[in-house]
XYZ file of C-alpha atoms in Angstrom:
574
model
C 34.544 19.581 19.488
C 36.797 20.549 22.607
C 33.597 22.821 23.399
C 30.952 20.780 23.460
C 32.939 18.223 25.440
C 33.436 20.784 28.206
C 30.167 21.416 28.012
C 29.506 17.887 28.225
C 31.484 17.128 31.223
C 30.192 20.195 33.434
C 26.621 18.815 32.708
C 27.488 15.534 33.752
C 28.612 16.689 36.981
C 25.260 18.529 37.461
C 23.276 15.840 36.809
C 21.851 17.330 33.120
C 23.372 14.486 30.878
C 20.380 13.799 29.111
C 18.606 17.098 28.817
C 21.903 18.504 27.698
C 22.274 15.506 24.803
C 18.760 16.229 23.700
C 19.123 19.907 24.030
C 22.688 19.448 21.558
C 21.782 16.437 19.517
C 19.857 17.299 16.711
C 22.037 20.895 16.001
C 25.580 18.962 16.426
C 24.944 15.172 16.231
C 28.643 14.271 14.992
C 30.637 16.059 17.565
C 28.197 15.411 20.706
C 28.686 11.100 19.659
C 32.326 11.423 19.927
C 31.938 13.519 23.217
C 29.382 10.708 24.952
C 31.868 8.392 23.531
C 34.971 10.291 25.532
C 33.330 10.955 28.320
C 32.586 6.821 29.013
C 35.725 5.695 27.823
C 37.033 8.391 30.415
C 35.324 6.826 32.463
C 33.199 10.040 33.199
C 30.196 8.625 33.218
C 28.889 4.835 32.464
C 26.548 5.448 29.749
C 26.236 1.720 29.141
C 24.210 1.731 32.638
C 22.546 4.916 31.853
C 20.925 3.670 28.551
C 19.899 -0.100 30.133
C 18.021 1.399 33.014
C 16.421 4.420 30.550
C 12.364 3.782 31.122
C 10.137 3.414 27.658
C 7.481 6.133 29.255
C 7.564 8.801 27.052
C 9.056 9.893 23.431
C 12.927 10.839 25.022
C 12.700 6.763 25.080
C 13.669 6.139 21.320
C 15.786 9.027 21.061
C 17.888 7.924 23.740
C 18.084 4.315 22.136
C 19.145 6.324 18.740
C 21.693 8.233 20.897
C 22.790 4.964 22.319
C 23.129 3.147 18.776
C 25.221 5.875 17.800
C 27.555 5.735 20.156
C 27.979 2.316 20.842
C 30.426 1.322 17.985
C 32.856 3.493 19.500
C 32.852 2.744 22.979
C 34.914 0.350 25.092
C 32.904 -1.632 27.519
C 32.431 -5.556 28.894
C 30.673 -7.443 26.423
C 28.155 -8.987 28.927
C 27.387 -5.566 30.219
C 27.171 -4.498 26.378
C 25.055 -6.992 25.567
C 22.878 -6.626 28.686
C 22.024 -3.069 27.596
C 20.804 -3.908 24.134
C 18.341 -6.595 25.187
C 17.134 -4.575 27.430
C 16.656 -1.491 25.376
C 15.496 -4.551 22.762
C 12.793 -5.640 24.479
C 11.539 -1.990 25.946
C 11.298 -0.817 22.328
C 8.044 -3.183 22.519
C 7.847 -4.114 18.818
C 8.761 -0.911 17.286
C 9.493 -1.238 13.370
C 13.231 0.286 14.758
C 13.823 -2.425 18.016
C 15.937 -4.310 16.134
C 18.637 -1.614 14.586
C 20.156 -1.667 18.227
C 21.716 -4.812 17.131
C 23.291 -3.631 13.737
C 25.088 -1.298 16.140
C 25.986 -3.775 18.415
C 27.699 -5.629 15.599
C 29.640 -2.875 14.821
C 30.535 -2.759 18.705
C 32.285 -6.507 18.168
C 33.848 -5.012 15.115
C 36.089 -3.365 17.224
C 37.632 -6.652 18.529
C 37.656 -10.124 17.541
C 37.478 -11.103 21.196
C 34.064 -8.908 21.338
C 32.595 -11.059 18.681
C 34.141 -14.721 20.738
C 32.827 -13.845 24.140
C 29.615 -12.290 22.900
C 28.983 -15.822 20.540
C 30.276 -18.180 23.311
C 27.584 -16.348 26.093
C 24.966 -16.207 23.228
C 25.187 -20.143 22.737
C 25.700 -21.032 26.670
C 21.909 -19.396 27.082
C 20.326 -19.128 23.673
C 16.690 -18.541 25.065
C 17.754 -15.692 26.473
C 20.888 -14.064 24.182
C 19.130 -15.914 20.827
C 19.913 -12.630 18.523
C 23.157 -11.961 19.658
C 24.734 -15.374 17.670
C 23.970 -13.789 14.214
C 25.626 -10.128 14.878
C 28.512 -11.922 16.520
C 29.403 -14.049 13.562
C 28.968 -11.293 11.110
C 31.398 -9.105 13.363
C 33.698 -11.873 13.747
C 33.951 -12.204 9.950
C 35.185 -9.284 9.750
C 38.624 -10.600 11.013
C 38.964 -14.225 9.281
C 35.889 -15.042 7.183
C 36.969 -18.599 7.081
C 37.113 -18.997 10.541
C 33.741 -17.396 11.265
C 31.625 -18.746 8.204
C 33.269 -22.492 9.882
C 31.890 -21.762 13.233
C 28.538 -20.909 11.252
C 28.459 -23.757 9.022
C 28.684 -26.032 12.221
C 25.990 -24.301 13.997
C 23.910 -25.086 11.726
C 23.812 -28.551 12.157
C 23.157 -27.641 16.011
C 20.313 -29.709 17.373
C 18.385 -26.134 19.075
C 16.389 -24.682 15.994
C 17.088 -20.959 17.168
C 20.916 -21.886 16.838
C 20.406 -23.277 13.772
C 18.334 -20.399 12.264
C 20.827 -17.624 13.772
C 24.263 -19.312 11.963
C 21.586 -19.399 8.841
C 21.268 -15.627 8.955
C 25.045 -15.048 9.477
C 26.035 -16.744 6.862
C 23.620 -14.456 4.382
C 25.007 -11.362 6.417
C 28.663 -12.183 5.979
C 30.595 -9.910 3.234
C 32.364 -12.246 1.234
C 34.396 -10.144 -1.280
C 33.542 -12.780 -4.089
C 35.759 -15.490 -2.385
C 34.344 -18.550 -4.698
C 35.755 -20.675 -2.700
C 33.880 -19.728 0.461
C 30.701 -19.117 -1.043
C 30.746 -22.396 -2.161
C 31.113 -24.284 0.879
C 28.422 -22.015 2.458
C 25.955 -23.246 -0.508
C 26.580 -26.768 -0.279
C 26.017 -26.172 3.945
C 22.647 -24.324 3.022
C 21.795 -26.771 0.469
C 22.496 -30.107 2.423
C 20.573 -28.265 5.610
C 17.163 -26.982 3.429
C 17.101 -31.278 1.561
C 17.049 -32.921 5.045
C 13.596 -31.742 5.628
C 13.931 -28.398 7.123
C 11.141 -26.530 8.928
C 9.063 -24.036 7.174
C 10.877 -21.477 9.602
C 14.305 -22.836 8.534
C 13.480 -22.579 5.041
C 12.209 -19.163 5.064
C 16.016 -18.207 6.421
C 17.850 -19.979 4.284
C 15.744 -18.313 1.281
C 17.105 -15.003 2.819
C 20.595 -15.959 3.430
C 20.733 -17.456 -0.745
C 19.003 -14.667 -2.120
C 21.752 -12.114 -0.041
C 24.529 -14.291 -1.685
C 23.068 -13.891 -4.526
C 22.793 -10.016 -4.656
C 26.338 -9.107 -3.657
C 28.139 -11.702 -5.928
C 29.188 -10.627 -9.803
C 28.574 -13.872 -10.823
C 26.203 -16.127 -9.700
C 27.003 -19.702 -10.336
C 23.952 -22.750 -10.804
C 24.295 -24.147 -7.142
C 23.129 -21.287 -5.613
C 19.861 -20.222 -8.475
C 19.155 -24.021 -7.922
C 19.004 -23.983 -3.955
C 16.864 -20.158 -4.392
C 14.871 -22.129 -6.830
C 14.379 -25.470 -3.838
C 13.480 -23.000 -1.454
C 10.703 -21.436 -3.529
C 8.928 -24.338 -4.075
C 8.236 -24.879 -0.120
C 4.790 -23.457 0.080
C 4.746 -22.843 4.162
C 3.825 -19.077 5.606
C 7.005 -18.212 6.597
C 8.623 -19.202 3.321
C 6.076 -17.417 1.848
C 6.113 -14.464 4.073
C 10.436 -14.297 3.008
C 9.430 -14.643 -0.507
C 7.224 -11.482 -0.354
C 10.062 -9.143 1.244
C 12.671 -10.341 -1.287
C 9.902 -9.408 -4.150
C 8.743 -6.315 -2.475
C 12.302 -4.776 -2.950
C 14.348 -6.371 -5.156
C 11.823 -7.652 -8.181
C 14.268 -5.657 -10.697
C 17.446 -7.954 -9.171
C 15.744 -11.391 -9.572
C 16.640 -12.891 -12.829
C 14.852 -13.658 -15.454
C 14.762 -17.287 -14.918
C 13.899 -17.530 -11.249
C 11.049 -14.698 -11.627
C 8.393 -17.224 -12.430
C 8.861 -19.574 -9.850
C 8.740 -16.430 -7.012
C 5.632 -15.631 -9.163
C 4.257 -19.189 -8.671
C 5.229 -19.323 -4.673
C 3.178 -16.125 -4.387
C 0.157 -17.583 -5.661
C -0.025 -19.895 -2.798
C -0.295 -16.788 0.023
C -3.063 -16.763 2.183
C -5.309 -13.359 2.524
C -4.840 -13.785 6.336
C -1.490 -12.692 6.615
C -1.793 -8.637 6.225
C 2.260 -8.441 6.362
C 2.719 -10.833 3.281
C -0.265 -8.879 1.276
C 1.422 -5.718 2.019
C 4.801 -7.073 0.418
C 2.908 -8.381 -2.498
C 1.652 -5.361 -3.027
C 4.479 -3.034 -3.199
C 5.929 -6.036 -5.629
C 3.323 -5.435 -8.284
C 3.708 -1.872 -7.891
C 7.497 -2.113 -8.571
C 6.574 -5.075 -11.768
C 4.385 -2.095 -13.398
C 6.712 0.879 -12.987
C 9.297 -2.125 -14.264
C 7.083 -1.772 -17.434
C 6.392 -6.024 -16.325
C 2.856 -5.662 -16.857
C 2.003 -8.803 -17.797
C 3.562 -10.594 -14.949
C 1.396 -8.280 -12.523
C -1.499 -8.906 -14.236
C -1.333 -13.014 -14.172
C -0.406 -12.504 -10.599
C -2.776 -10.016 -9.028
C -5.273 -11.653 -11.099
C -4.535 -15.216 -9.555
C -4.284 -14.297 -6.052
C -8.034 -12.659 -6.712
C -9.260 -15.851 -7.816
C -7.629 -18.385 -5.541
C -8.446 -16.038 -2.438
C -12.390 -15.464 -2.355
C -11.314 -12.697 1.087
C -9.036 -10.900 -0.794
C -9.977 -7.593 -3.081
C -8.743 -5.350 -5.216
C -8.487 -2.759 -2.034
C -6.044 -4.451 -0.206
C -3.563 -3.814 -3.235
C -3.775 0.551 -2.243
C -0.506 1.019 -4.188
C -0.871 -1.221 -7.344
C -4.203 0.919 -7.805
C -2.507 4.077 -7.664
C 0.360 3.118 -9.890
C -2.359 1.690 -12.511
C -4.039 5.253 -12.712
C -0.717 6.868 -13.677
C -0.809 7.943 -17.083
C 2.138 5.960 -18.159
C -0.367 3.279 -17.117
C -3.334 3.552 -18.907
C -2.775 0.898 -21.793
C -2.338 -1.523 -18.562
C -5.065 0.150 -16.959
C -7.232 -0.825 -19.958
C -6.183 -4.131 -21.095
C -7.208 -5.184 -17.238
C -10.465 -3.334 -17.354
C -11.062 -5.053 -20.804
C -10.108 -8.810 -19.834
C -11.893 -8.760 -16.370
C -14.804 -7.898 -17.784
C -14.696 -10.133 -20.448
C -13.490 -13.021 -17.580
C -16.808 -13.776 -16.225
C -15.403 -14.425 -13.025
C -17.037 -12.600 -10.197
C -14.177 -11.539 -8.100
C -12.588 -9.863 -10.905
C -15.819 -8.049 -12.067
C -15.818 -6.669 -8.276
C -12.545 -5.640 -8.730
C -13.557 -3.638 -11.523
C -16.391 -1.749 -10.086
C -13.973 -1.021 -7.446
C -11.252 -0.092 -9.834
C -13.465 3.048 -10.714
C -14.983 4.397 -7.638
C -11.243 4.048 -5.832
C -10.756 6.523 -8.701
C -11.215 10.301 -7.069
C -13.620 11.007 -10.238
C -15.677 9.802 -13.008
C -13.498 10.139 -16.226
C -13.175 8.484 -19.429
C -11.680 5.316 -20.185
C -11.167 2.823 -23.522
C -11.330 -0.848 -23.873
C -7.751 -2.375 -25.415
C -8.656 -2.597 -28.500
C -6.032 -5.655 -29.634
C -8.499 -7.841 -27.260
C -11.898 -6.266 -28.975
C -11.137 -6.655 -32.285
C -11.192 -10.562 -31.665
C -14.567 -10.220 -30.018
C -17.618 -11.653 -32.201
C -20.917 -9.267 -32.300
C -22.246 -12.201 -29.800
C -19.432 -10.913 -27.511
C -19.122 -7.576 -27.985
C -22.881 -7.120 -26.998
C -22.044 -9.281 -23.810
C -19.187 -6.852 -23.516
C -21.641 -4.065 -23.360
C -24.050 -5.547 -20.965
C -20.886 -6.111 -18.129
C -20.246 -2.369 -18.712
C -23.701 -0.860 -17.754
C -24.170 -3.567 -15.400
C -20.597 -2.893 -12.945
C -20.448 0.639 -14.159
C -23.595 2.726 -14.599
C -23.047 4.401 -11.257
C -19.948 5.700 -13.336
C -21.567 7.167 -15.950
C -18.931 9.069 -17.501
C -16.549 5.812 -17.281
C -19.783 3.433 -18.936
C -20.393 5.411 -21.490
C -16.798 6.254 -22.871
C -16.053 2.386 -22.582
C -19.526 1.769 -24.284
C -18.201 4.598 -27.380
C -14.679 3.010 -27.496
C -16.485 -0.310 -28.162
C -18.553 0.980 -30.879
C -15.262 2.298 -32.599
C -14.588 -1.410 -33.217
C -17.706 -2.913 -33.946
C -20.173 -3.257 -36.765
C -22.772 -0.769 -37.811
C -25.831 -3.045 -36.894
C -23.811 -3.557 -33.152
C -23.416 0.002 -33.401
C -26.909 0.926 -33.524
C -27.529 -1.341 -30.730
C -25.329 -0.303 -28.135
C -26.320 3.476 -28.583
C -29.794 2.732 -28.874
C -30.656 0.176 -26.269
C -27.523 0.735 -23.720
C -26.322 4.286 -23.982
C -29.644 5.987 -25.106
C -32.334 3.912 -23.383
C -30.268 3.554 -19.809
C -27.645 5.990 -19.783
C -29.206 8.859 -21.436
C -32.361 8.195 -19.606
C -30.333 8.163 -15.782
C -27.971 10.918 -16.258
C -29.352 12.784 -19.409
C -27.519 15.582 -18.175
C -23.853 14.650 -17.648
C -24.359 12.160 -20.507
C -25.144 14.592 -23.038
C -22.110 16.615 -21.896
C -19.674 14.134 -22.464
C -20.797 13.293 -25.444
C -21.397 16.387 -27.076
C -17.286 17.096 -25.629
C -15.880 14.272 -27.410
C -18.293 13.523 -31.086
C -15.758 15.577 -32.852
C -13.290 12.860 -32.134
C -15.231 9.281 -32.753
C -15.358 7.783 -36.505
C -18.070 9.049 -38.956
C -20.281 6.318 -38.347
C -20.132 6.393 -34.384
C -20.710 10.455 -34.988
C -23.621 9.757 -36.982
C -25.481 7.559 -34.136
C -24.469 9.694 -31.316
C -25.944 12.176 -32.710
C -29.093 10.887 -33.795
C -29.547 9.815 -29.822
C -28.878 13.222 -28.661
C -31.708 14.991 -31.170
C -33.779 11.813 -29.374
C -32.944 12.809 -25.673
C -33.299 16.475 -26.963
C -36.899 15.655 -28.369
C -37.420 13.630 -24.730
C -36.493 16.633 -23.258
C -39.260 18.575 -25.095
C -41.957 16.888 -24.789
C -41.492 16.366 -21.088
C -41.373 19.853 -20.349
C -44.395 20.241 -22.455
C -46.247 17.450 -20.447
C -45.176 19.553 -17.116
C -47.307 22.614 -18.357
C -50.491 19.950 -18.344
C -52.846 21.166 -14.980
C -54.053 17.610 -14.781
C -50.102 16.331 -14.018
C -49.157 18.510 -11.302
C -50.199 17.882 -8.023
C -52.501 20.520 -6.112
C -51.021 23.327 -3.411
C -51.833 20.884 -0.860
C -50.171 18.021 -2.193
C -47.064 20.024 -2.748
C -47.089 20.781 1.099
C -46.979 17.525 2.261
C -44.499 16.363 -0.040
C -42.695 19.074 1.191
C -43.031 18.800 4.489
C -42.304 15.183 4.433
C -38.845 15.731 2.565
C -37.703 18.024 5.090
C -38.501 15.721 7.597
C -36.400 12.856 6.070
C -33.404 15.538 5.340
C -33.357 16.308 8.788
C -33.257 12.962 10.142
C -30.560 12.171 7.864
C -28.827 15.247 8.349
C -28.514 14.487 12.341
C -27.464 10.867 11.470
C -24.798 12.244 9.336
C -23.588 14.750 12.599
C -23.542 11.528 15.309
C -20.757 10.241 12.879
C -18.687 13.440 11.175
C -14.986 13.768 11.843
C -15.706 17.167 10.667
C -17.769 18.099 13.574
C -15.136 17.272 16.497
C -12.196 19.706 14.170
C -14.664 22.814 14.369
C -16.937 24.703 16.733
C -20.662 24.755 15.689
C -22.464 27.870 15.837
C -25.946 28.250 14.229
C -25.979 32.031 12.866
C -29.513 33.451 11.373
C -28.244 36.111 9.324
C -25.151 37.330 8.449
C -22.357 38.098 5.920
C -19.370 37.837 7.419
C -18.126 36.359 10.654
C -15.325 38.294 13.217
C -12.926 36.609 15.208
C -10.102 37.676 17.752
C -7.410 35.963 17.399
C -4.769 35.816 20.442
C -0.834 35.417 19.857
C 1.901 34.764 22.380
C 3.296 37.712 22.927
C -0.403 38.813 24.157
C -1.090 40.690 21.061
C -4.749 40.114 19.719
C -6.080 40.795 15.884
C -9.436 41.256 14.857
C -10.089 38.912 11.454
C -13.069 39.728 9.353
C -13.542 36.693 7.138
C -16.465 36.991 4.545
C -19.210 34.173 4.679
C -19.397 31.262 1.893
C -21.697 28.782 0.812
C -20.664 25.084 -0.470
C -22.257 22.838 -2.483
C -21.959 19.937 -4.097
C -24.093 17.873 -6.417
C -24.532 14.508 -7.464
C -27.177 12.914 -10.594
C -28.903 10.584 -9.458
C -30.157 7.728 -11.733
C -33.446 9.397 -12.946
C -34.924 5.464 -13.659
C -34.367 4.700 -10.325
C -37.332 7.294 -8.890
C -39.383 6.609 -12.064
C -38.819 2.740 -12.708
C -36.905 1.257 -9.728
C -37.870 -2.782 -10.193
C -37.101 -2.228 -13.952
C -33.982 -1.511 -13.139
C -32.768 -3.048 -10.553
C -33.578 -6.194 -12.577
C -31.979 -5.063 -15.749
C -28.791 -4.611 -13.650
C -28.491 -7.448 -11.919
C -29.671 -9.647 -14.972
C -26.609 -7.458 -16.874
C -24.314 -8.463 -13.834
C -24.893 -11.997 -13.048
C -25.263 -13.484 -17.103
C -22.768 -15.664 -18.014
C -20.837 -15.813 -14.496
C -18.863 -19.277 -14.703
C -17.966 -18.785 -10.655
C-alpha cells in the first residue's frame, strides 16, 4: 500500500496521474482507491476537479468515472463541489446504461456525514431543475442516521407542489432500509397510498409502484395495506406504469405472490408494441415464468399480447423462444404449437410458422396429446390441413406432427392423413427427406400407423419406378439442342443471382477474394512481431450445402399455391 502511494505521489508531481491510475488500476484496484483517496484528502491533488473537467472523447472517459465512483465514498470534499462533479460526469456519460451509478456512490459520499446528506437536500430543493436527482440519494443517505427524521422530510416532500420533488421523496422512501420498523413502514404506506388516490400522474404512479413493490421485497412480513396499494397501482393502465410494471416482472416474477401475480399479468396485457423497452422486460418475464415451470401463465400472456397487438410477433420475444426449445420445454413447446393451431386466429398461426424456422433446423415435433384426444375426426382433419398449410416448408416438423396426430386418431382418419396429406403433398415435395424420416422412426409408431406408413412408402417407391422408367422414353427428353439452351439460360440466372448475392455479403468485406483456376492447396506468409515470417500450406476445400426444394412447386405451381393458401386461410375467425 505504502508503495503504490509513493508511487502515486511522485506521478502526481510529474504530471502522470491518470496514465499512472490506468497503468495500476486493473492489477491493484483496492490499494490504488485508498491511495487517490490519501492523496486528495492530503490535499495532494484535487481529484474532485480533475474528474469534473475529464472530457467524454475517448474510452479513458468511463474508466475514469469508474475510478471516480470508487473513490468518492471515501473522500472528504464540499458538498456543492461534490455534487458539481457528478452532474457533470452525469450528463457527459450521454445516456450510458452506467450514467446513473455515479449517484449510488454519491450516496455513499453523504453517508459519511449527516450534514453531507442536509446541505446536499437543502441545495437540491433550492434549484430542483438543475440538482433534481440529488433529493433521492440525499434522503436515502440521511436515513442512514435517523430514519424517522429522513422518511418525515420525505413524506412531506411528497405533498410538494413541483412534480420532480414529489417523484424524488417517492423514490427515497422505496430506497430507505427500514430494518422491519412496522411502525415506519406504515406511515410511509398510508403517505404513498393517500398520494397515488388523489389522482396522481401516470409518472407518479409508476414511482410509487417501485417504491411499494421495494417495501415489499425487503420486509418478512408483508401486511394488506401495502399488497392493496401494489394492487391500486396495477390497475393504472398509463405507459409509465406500465413500463415499472415490466421491470418489477422482468426480475422478480418468482418474489410476487401468488395473489398479486394475476393482476401484474392483467396490467401487462394493456402494453403497447411501440415501446421496445417495455417488450424487452416482458420478455425476459416470460422467460423467467417458464424456467419457473409457470407455463400456463406465459402462455395466456404471450398469447394475449399477440392478439391485442396486431405489430407485435412472436420475434420480438428472442428469449421466450429460446427457453421454449429447451428440452425441459418441449411439453410447453407442444401444447402451444397444438392450441395455436387449433386457435384459428391469424397472428398466432404466424407465430407458429415462425416458431419453426427461428428453430436452427428442421426436427421432429408432437402435438399434446391431452388437447387431441378431445378433437372430433371433423377437427382432427382441420388439424391436419393447418399443419401442411404453416409448415410444409418444414417438412421434417409437418410430417412428425402429421404422424403424432395419426397416433390418436381413427383408422379411417388415419388413412386420410397419410394418403391425401403426407403421401400426396409431402411425399410428392420432399420424397427424399420424407422417406428418411419415416423409414427412421416406423419402428416406433403403433401397429396401425406402421401399417399405413408403410403402404405409402412401397407407393412413393413404385412412383419412384415408374418415373425413372418414363426418363428412359426418347420421346420425353429434350434434344442436344434443347439441353444447351436450358443450360445456358440457368447459368445465366445463377450468375446474376450469384453477383446480387456479393453486392450484399458480410462475408465478402471479412476476406480477400482471389479467383484461382487450378489448384490444391493455397500458401501464405504469415508475418509476426518480432519480424519472424512462416510459410503456411493450407490444403484447398470445397463446401456445399443443399436444400429440397418442393418438387410440386416446378411441376404444379398454381395447384399448390392454392392448396396452401386454401389450407391456411379456412376457418380463420380474425
Amino acid at each position: 500500500m505504502q508503495s503504490i502511494l509513493d508511487e502515486l505521489t511522485e506521478e502526481i508531481k510529474n504530471n502522470n496521474f491518470f496514465e499512472f491510475v490506468r497503468s495500476k488500476y486493473f492489477t491493484n484496484e483496492n490499494d490504488l482507491v485508498v491511495a487517490i483517496a490519501t492523496v486528495h484528502n492530503s490535499k495532494i491533488i484535487d481529484v474532485v476537479e480533475f474528474f469534473k473537467t475529464f472530457p467524454n472523447n475517448n474510452n479513458n472517459f468511463y474508466l475514469a468515472k469508474h475510478i471516480f465512483e470508487k473513490v468518492l465514498p471515501s473522500i472528504e470534499h464540499p458538498v456543492i463541489k461534490v455534487m458539481e462533479c457528478v452532474d457533470a460526469l452525469f450528463k457527459s456519460a450521454d445516456g450510458d446504461m452506467t450514467a446513473g451509478a455515479v449517484f449510488q456512490s454519491f450516496m455513499k459520499y453523504c453517508s459519511q456525514k449527516q450534514s453531507y446528506s442536509e446541505e446536499a437536500l437543502c441545495v437540491a430543493l433550492n434549484s430542483i431543475e438543475d440538482w433534481e436527482y440529488f433529493v433521492s440519494p440525499s434522503i436515502v443517505a440521511g436515513a442512514s442516521f435517523d430514519i424517522q427524521l429522513w422518511s418525515d422530510k420525505a413524506i412531506q416532500l411528497i405533498l410538494s407542489d413541483q412534480v420532480k420533488v414529489k417523484s424524488q421523496a417517492i423514490i427515497a422512501l422505496g430506497e430507505i432500509t427500514y430494518d422491519n420498523d412496522i411502525t415506519i413502514i406504515k406511515k410511509v404506506i398510508l403517505a404513498l397510498t393517500q398520494a397515488q388516490q388523489s389522482l396522481a400522474s401516470d409518472e407518479i404512479n409508476a414511482k410509487i409502484l417501485f417504491s411499494t413493490f421495494r417495501i415489499f421485497l425487503n420486509l418478512d412480513s408483508p401486511f394488506n395495506e401495502l399488497t392493496e396499494l401494489i394492487e391500486a397501482a396495477l390497475k393504472l393502465n398509463g405507459d409509465s406504469t406500465i413500463h415499472q410494471t415490466s421491470n418489477i416482472f422482468a426480475f422478480n416474477v418468482e418474489r410476487i405472490p401468488n395473489a398479486l401475480l394475476p393482476v401484474f399479468l392483467e396490467s401487462l396485457k394493456k402494453l403497447k408494441g411501440t415501446n421496445l423497452g417495455t417488450l424487452k422486460n416482458v420478455d425476459i418475464g416470460i422467460y423467467n415464468l417458464l424456467k419457473n415451470k409457470m407455463e400456463n401463465e406465459a402462455i395466456a400472456l404471450i398469447e394475449t399480447l399477440l392478439l391485442l397487438n396486431k405489430t407485435l410477433t412472436i420475434e420480438q420475444f428472442e428469449m421466450t423462444r429460446s427457453q421454449l426449445f429447451e428440452v425441459e420445454n418441449s411439453s410447453v413447446l407442444y401444447k402451444i404449437i397444438t392450441k395455436w393451431l387449433l386457435s384459428k386466429k391469424i397472428q398466432l398461426l404466424k407465430a407458429i410458422e415462425f416458431l419453426s424456422f427461428s428453430n436452427d433446423v428442421d426436427e421432429p415435433f408432437q402435438l399434446d396429446m391431452t388437447q387431441v384426444s378431445l378433437l372430433s375426426n371433423e377437427e382432427k382433419i382441420f388439424l391436419t390441413r393447418k399443419i401442411v398449410g404453416w409448415l410444409m416448408l418444414r417438412p421434417i416438423t409437418a410430417t412428425s406432427l402429421l404422424i403424432s396426430l395419426m397416433n390418436e386418431a381413427s383408422e379411417q382418419v388415419i388413412e386420410e392423413i397419410s394418403s391425401l396429406y403426407i403421401y400426396n403433398i409431402m411425399f410428392m415435395n420432399f420424397p427424399n427427406s420424407q422417406k428418411k424420416f419415416v423409414e427412421s422412426i416406423l419402428e416406433q409408431q403403433g401397429q396401425i400407423v406402421q401399417n399405413q406408413l408403410r403402404i405409402i412408402l412401397q407407393k412413393l417407391d413404385s412412383y419412384e419406378q415408374d418415373l425413372n422408367l418414363s426418363l428412359k422414353l426418347l420421346e420425353l427428353q429434350p434434344t442436344q439442342s434443347q439441353k444447351e439452351t436450358y443450360s445456358r439460360n440457368h447459368s445465366m440466372k445463377m450468375k446474376s443471382v450469384y453477383k446480387k448475392a456479393q453486392e450484399k455479403s458480410i462475408f465478402r468485406q471479412l476476406v480477400r477474394h482471389q479467383l484461382i483456376l487450378y489448384s490444391n492447396k493455397t500458401i501464405s506468409h504469415i508475418h509476426y512481431g518480432n519480424g519472424e515470417v512462416k510459410r503456411e500450406v493450407f490444403p484447398m476445400h470445397t463446401f456445399q450445402a443443399s436444400v429440397e426444394y418442393p418438387r410440386l412447386d416446378v411441376l404444379e405451381p398454381h395447384n399448390l399455391d392454392y392448396f396452401i393458401k386454401t389450407f391456411r386461410i379456412e376457418g380463420i375467425t380474425e
